[in-house]
Coordinates of C-alpha atoms and ligand atoms in Angstrom, one line a residue:
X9 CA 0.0 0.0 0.0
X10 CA 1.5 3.3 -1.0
X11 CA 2.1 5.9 2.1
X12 CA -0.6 8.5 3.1
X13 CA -0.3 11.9 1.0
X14 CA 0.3 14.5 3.7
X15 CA 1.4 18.3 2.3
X16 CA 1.8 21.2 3.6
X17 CA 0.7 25.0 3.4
X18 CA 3.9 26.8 5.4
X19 CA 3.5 31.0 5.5
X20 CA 5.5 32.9 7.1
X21 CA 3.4 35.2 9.4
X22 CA 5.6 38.4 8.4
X23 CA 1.9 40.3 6.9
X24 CA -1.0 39.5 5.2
X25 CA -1.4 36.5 3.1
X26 CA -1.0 37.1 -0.7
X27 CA -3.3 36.0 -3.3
X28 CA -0.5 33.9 -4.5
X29 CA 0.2 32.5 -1.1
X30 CA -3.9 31.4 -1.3
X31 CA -3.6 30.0 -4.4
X32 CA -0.5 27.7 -3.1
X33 CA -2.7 26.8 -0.1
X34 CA -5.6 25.7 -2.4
X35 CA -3.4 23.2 -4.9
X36 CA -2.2 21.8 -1.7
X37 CA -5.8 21.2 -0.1
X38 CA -7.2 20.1 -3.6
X39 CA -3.9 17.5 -4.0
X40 CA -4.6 16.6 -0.2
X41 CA -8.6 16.1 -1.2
X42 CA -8.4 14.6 -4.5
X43 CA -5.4 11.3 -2.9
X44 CA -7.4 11.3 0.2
X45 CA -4.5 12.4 2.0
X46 CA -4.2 15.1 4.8
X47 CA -3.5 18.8 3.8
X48 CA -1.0 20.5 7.2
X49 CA -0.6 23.9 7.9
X50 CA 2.7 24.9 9.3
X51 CA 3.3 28.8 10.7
X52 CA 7.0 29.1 10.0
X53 CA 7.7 31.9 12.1
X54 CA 11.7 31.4 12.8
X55 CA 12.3 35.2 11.9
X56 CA 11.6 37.0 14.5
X57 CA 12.3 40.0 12.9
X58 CA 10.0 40.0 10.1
X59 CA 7.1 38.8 12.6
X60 CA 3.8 40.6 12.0
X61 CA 1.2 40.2 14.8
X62 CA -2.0 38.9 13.6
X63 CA -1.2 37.7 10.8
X64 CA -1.4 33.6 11.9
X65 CA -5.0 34.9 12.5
X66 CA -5.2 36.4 9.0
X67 CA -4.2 33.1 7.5
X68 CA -6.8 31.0 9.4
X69 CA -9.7 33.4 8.8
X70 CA -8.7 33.3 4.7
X71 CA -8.8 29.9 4.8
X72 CA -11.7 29.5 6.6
X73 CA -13.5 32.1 4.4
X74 CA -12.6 30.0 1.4
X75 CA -13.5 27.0 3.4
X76 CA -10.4 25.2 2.6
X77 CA -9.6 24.8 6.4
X78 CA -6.5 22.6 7.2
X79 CA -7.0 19.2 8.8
X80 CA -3.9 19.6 10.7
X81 CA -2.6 23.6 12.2
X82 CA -1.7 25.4 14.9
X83 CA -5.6 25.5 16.0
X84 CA -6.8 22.4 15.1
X85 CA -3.5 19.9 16.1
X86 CA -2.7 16.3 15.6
X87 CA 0.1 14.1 15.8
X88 CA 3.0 16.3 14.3
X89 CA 2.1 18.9 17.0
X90 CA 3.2 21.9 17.5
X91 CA 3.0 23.8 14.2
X92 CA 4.7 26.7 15.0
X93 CA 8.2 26.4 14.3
X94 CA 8.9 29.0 17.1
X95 CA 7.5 26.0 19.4
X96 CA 9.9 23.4 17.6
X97 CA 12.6 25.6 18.9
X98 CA 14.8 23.4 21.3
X99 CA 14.8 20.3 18.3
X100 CA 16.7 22.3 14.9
X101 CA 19.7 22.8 17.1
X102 CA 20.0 18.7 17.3
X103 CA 19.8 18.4 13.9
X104 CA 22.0 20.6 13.0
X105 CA 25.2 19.1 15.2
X106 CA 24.2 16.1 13.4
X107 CA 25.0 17.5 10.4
X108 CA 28.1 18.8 12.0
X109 CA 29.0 15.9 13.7
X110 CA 28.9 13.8 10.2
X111 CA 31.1 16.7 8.3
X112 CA 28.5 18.6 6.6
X113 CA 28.2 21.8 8.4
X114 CA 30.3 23.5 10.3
X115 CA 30.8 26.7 12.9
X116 CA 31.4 30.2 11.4
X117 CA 32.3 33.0 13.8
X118 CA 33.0 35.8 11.1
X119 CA 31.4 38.9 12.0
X120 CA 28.9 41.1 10.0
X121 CA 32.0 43.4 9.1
X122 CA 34.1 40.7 7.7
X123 CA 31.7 38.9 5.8
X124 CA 31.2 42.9 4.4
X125 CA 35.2 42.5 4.0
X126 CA 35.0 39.6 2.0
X127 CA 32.0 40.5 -0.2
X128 CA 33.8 44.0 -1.1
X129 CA 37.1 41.9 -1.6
X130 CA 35.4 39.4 -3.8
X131 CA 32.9 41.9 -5.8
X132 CA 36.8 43.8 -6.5
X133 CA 37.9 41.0 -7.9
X134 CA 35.1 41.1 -10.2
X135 CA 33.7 37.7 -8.8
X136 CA 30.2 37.7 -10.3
X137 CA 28.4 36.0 -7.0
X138 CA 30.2 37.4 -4.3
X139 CA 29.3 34.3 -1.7
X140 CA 30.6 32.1 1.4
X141 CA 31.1 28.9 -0.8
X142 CA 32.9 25.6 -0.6
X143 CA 35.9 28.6 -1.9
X144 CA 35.8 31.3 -0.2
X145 CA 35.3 29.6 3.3
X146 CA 38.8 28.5 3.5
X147 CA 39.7 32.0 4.1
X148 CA 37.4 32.8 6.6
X149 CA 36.7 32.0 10.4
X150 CA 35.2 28.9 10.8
X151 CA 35.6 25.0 12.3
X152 CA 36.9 23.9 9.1
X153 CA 39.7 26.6 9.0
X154 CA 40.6 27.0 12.7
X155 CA 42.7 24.8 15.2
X156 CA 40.3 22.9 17.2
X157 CA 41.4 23.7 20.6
X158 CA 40.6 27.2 19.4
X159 CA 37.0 26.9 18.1
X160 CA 36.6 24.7 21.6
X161 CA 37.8 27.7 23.3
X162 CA 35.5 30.3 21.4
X163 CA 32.3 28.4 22.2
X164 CA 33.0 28.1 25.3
X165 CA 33.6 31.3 26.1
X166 CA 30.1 32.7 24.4
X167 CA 31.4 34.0 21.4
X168 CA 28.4 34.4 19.2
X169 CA 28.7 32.1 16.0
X170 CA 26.6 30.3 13.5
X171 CA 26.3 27.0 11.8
X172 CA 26.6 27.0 7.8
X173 CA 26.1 23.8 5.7
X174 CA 29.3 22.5 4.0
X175 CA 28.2 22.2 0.2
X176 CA 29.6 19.8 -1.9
X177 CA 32.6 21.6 -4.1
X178 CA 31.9 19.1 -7.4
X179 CA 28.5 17.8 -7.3
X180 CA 25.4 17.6 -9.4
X181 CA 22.3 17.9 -7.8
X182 CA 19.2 17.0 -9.5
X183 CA 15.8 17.0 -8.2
X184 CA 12.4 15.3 -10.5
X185 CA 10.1 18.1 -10.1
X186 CA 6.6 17.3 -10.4
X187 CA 5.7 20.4 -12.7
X188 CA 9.1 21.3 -14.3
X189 CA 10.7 17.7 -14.9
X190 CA 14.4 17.4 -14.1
X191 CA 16.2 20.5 -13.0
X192 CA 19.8 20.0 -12.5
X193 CA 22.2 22.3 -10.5
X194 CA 26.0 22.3 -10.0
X195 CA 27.0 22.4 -6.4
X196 CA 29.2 25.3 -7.0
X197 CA 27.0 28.0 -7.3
X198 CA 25.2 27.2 -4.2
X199 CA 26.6 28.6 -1.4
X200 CA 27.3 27.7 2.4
X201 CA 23.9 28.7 3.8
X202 CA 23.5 29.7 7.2
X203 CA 21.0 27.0 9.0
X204 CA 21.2 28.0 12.6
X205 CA 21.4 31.8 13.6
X206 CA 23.7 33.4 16.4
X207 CA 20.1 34.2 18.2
X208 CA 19.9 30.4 18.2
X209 CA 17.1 30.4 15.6
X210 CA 16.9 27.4 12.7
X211 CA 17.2 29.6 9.1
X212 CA 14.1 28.9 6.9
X213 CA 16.4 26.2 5.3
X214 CA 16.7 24.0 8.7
X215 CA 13.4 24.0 9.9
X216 CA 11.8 23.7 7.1
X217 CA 13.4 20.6 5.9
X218 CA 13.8 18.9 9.9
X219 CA 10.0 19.9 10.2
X220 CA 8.7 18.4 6.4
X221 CA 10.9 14.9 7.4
X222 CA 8.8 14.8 11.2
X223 CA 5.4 16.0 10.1
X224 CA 5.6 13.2 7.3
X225 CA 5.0 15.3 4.5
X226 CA 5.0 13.6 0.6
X227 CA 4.8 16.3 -1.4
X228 CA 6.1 19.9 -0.9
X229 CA 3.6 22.0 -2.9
X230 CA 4.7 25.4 -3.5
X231 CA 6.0 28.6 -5.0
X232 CA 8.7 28.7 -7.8
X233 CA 10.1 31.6 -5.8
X234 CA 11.6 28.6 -3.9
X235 CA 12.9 26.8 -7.0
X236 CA 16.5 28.1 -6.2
X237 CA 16.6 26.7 -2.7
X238 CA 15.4 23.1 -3.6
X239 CA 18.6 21.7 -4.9
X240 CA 20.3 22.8 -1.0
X241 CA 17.1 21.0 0.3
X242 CA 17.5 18.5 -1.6
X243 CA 21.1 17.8 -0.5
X244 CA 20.2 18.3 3.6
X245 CA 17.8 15.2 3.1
X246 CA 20.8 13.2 1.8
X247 CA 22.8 14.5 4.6
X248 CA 20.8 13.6 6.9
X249 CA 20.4 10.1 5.2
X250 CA 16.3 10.8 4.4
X251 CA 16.5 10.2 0.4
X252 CA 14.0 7.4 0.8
X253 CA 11.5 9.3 2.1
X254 CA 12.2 12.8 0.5
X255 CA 8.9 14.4 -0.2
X256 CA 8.4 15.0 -3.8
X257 CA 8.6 18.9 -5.1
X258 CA 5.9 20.4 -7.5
X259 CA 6.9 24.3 -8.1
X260 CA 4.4 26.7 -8.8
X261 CA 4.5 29.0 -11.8
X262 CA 4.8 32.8 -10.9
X263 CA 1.5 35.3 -10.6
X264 CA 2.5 37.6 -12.9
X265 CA 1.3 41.4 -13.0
X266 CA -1.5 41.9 -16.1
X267 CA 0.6 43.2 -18.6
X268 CA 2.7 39.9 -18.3
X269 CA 5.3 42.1 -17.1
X270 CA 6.9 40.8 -13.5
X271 CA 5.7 38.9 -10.4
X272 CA 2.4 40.4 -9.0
X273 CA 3.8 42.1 -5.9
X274 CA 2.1 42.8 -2.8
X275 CA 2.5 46.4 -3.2
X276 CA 0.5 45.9 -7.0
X277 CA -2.8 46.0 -5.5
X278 CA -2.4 50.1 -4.4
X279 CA -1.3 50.7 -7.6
X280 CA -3.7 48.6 -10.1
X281 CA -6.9 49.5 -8.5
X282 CA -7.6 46.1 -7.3
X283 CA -7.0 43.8 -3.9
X284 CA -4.3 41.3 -4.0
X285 CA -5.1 40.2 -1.0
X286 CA -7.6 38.0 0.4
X287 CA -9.6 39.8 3.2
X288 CA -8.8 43.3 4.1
X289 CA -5.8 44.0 6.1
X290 CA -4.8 46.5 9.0
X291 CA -1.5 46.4 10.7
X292 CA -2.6 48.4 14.1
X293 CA 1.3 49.0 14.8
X294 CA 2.2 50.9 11.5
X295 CA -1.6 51.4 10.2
X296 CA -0.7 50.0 6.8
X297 CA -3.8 49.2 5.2
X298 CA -4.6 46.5 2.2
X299 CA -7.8 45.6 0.6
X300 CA -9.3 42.3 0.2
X301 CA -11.3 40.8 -2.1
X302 CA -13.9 39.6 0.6
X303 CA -14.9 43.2 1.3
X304 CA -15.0 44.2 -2.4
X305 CA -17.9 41.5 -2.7
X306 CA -16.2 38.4 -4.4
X307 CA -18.1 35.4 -3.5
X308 CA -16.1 32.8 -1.7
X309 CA -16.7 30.0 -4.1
X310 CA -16.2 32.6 -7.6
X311 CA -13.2 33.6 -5.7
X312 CA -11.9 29.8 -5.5
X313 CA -13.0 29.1 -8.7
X314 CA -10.8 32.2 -10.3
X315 CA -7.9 31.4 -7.8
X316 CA -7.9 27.4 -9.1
X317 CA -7.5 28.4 -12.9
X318 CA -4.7 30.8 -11.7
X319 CA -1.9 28.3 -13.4
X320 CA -4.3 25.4 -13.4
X321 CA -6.9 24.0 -16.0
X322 CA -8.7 20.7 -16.8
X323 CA -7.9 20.8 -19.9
X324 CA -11.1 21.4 -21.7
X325 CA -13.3 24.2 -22.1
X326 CA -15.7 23.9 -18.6
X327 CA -14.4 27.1 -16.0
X328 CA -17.6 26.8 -13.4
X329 CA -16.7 24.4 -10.9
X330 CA -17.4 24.4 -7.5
X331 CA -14.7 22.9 -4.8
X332 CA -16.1 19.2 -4.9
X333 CA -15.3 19.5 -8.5
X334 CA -12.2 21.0 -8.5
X335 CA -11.0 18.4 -6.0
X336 CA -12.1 15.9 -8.7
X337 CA -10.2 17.4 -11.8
X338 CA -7.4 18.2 -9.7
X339 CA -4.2 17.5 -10.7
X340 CA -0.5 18.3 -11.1
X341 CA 0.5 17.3 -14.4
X342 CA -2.4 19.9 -15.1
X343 CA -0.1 23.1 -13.7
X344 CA 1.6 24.8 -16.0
X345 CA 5.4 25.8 -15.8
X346 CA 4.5 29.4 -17.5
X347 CA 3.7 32.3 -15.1
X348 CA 0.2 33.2 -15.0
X349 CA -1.3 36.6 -15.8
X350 CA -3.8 38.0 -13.0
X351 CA -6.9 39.0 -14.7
X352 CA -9.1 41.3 -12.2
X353 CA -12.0 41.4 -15.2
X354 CA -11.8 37.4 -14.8
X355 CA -12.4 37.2 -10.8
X356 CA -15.4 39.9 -12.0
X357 CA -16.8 37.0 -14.9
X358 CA -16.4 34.4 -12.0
X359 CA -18.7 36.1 -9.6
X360 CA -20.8 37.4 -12.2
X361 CA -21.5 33.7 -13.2
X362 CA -21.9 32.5 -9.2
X363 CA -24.5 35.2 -8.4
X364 CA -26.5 34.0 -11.5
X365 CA -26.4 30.8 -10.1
X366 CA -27.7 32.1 -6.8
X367 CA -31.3 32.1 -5.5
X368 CA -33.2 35.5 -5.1
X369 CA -34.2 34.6 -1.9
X370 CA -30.3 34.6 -1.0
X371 CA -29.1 37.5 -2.7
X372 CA -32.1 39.3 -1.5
X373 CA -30.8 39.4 2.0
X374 CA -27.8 41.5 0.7
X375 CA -29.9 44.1 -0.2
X376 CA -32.3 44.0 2.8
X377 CA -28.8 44.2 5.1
X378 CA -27.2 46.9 2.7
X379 CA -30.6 48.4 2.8
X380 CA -30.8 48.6 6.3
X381 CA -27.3 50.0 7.1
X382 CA -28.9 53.1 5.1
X383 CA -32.2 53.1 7.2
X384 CA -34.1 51.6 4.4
X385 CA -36.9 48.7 5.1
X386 CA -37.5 46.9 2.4
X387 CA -39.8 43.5 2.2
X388 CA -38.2 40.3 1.3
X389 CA -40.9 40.2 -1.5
X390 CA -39.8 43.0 -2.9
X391 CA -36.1 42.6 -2.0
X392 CA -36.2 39.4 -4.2
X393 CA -38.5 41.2 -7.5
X394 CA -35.8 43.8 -7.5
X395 CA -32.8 40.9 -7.3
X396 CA -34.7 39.3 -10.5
X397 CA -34.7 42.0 -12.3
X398 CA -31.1 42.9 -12.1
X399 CA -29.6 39.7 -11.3
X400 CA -28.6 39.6 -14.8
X401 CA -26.3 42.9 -14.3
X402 CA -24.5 43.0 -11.0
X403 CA -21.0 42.2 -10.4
X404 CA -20.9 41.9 -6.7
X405 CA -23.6 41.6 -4.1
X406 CA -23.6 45.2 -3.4
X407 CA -24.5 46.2 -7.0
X408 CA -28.1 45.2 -5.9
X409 CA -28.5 48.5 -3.3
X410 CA -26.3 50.7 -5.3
X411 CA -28.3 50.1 -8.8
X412 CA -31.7 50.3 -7.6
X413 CA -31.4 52.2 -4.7
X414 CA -33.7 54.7 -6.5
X415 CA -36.5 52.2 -6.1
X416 CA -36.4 51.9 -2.1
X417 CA -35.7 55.8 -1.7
X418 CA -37.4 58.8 -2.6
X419 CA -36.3 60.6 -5.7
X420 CA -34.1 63.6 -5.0
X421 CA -32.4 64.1 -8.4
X422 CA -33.0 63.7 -11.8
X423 CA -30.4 63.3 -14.7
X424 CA -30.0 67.0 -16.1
X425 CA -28.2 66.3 -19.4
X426 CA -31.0 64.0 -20.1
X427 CA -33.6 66.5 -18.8
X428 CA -32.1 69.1 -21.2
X429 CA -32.5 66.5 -24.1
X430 CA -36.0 64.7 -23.5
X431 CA -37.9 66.8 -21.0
X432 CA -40.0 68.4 -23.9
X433 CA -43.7 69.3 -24.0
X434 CA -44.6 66.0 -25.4
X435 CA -43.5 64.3 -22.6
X436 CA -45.2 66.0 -20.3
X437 CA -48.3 65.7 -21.6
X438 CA -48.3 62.3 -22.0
X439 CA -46.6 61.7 -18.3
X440 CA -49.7 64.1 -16.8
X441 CA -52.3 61.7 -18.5
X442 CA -50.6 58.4 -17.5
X443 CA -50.6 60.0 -13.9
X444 CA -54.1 60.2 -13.9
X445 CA -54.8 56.9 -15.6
X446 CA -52.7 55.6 -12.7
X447 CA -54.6 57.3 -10.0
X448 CA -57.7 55.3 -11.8
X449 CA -56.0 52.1 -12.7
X450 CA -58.0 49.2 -11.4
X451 CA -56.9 45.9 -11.7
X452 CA -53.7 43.8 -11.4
X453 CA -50.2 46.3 -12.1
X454 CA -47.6 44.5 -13.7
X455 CA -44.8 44.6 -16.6
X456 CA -47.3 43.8 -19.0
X457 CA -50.2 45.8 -17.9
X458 CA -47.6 49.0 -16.9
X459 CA -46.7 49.2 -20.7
X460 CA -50.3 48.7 -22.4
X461 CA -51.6 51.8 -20.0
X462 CA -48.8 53.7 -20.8
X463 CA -48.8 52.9 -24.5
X464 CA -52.7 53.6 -24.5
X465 CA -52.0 56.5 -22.7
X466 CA -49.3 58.0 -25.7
X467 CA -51.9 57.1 -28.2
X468 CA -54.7 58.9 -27.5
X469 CA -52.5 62.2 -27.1
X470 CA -51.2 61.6 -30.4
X471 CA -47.7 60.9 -29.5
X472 CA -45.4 58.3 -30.6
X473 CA -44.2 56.8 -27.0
X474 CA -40.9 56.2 -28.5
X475 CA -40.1 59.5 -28.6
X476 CA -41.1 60.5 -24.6
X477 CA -39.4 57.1 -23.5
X478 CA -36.6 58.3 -21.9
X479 CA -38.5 61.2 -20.2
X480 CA -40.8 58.5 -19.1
X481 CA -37.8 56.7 -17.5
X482 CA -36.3 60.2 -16.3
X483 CA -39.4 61.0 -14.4
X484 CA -39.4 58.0 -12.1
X485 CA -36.0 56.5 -12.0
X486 CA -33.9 59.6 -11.6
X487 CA -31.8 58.3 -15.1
X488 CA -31.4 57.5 -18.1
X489 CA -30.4 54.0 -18.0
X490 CA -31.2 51.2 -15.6
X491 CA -33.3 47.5 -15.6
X492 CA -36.7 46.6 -17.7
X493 CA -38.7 50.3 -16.9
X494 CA -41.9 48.6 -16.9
X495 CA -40.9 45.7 -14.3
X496 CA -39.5 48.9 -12.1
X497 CA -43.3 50.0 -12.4
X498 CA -44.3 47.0 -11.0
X499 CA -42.0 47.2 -8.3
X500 CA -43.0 50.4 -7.5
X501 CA -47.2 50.4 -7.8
X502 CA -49.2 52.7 -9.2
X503 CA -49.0 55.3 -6.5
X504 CA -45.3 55.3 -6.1
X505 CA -45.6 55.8 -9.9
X506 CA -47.9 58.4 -10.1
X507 CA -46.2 60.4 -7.1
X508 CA -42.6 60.3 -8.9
X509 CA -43.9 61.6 -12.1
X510 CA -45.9 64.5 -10.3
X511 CA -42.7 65.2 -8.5
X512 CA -41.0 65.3 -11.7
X513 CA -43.3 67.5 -13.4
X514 CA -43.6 69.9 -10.9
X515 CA -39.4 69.9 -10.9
X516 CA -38.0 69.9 -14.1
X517 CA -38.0 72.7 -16.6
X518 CA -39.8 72.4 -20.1
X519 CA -37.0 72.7 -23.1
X520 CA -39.4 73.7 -25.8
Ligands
LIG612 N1 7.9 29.8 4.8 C1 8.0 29.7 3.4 C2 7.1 30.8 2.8 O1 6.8 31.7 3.5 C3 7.6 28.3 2.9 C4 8.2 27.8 1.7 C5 7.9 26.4 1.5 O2 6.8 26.0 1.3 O3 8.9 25.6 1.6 O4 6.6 30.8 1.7

């Protein structure tokens, strides 16, 4: 029997969570889903310096929003507890003297100013990767250059130092990535990473391998931004004699901006008009602010749905599917190694499609609510005619309220370039007739039974209702433009009717 999938989603908590950081979250739930495997989340929060608070609880509430919770997390724990890697502290440090012990890493006890020596030294001598290497080291101050007694002596007495890895000088690393294929990398342009800190801190590198090897992971899912530092993984689990149960790697291709032009940055969303984020963000200490796409109005499900063809497609023509499905089609081979361009008018399609899909008694309730916050009461009956009318032309939720908000509140304004266009004696004579014929209307008031009066109404004044249309519309909706007039009538009643057009005749001038 093959071995239980178990992957991983492992942010750093140093801010919000970035739409790209969601999307690698959601390929690792789907893979999790669709083997029957568990999907892990893993806080990797070793730098203490780039530590945001509340931004653990950022990741859990945009997970949970997109209800693609982890099975395993800080909050929710099983057997590879804790997930915090500032929790795991006391174990990296084992590890790594193992490494050291076996001859492949060693102390450095160079200080900031003479690694600054050596860079300038080496960036002189027109070295094009000025780096501490399986060269340079041999001219530096470490275990594998000084006497022992001496590097005995310098621990013992405090001296702050670090532990590097000792990479390979001549060695090919090659790594089968799930989404790329082979990539192969010559151990001399890696260099001798740091993997335990003078502040006694694991680096990234350390923990995360130490922590993927304990919590049993299979496949590390995850951004191509760590492409680069695979092959040094890659060579710590044969250090550390784990090759047989090395997870497999499957690298994500870049978000790229819309233009095609660079990574999608975190810093993209001020200046392209849209969130790259998922929920809104505040950081209380520094009151940076970012907006999500939960707060703009983007459906959870659309929002999924856009996110999973962010790189990823089935490989026909179908683009609604909801999570159940997704975790069906799901599959690597079906990333692509190209970056991905981020498409805001796409997310808008998405949850264009999803409200469609939605039942007017549902997306009445977000206009009752938006409604309300603006002291507006309006009936669920009527909440729901308004949502059929205009399902068929709101983007997000909100549209509902802010396009027909001119039904649920009294008409202040009317459109005055229109006005100076339409608002002609024609149409006020017919709009004074139909007002009466209102007033006397008896029977049932609908689309159909709106237009006939108001057509009957034009014909015996002798006008073509064509022409007064758009007064028609002016009179009652404020505008020029907006949903199927005579459904709006129905909405409205008779009265409502009636009183808007006398309103309107008794405001707006006569052109002619
Ligand atoms: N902590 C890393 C990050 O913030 C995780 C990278 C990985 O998945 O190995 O993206």
């Amino acid at each position: 029997m093959s071995k239980e999938v178990r992957v991983r989603f492992a942010p750093s908590p140093t801010g919000p969570l970035h739409i790209g950081g969601v999307r690698t979250a959601l390929y690792n739930y789907l893979f999790a889903r669709k083997m029957g495997g568990k999907f892990l989340l893993r806080i990797e929060d070793t730098d203490q310096i780039r530590f945001v608070p509340g931004a653990e609880e950022y990741i859990k509430e945009s997970l949970e929003w997109l209800n693609i919770s982890p099975d395993e997390s800080p909050w929710n724990p099983g057997d590879s507890a804790p997930y915090r890697q500032s929790e795991r502290k006391q174990d990296y440090m084992k590890y790594a003297l193992d490494l050291l012990e076996a001859g492949h890493a060693y102390y450095a006890f160079d200080t900031s100013d003479e690694l600054e020596a050596m860079r300038e030294r080496l960036t002189a001598a027109r070295v094009v990767q000025p780096q501490y290497n399986s060269i340079t080291r041999t001219q530096m101050k470490n275990s594998l250059t000084l006497p022992e007694d001496e590097v005995k002596a310098r621990l013992a007495s405090g001296e702050p130092y670090v532990i590097r890895v000792k990479i390979p000088r001549k060695e090919e690393v090659r790594l089968n990535d799930m989404i790329r294929g082979w990539v192969m990398v010559h151990s001399s342009t890696l260099d001798d990473k740091v993997l335990m800190k003078s502040d006694g801190m694991p680096t990234y590198h350390l923990a995360n391998i130490v922590d993927d090897h304990l919590m049993g992971i299979t496949h590390v899912i995850r951004g191509e931004e760590w492409l680069p530092s695979a092959p040094l993984h890659v060579l710590l689990y044969k250090f550390f004699g784990w090759e047989d149960t090395m997870p497999e790697f499957a690298h994500l291709p870049l978000l790229l901006k819309p233009d095609g032009n660079g990574k999608l940055s975190k810093r993209d969303g001020d200046k392209l008009g849209f969130p790259v984020f998922p929920l809104n963000w505040e950081n209380k200490e520094t009151g940076e602010t970012a907006a999500g796409f939960r707060e703009q109005g983007y459906l959870p499900a659309a929002f999924l749905n856009f996110l999973a063809f962010l790189g990823w497609n089935p490989g026909d023509d179908r683009e609604i599917f909801s999570l159940e499905e997704l975790i069906d089609a799901f599959s690597i081979e079906r990333i692509g190694k190209s970056g991905t361009k981020f498409d805001i008018a796409k997310a808008k399609w998405f949850n264009e499609q999803y409200i469609r899909t939605m039942s007017n008694a549902e997306l009445a309730d977000f206009l009752i609510a938006d409604a309300k916050a603006e002291g507006v009461e309006v009936s669920k009956e009527k909440a729901e005619a308004i949502v059929q009318l205009t399902k068929e032309r709101v983007t997000f939720p909100s549209d509902f309220w802010s396009q027909n908000k001119f039904i649920l509140q009294k008409l202040e304004d009317f459109d005055q370039a229109i006005a100076s266009k339409k608002w002609n004696q024609d149409a006020v004579k017919v709009l004074t007739a139909y007002a009466i014929a209102l007033d006397n209307f008896d029977g049932t008031f609908d689309a159909s039974s709106a237009k006939s009066l108001l057509e009957a109404t034009a014909e015996t004044q002798g006008i073509k209702l064509g022409k007064v249309m758009q007064a028609v519309r002016l009179s009652v909706t404020g505008s020029g433009v907006g949903p199927d007039l005579m459904e709006v009538f129905a909405i409205l009643g008779t009265e409502d009717v009636a009183n808007r057009i006398r309103f309107a005749l008794a405001t707006l001038e006569i052109i002619d």
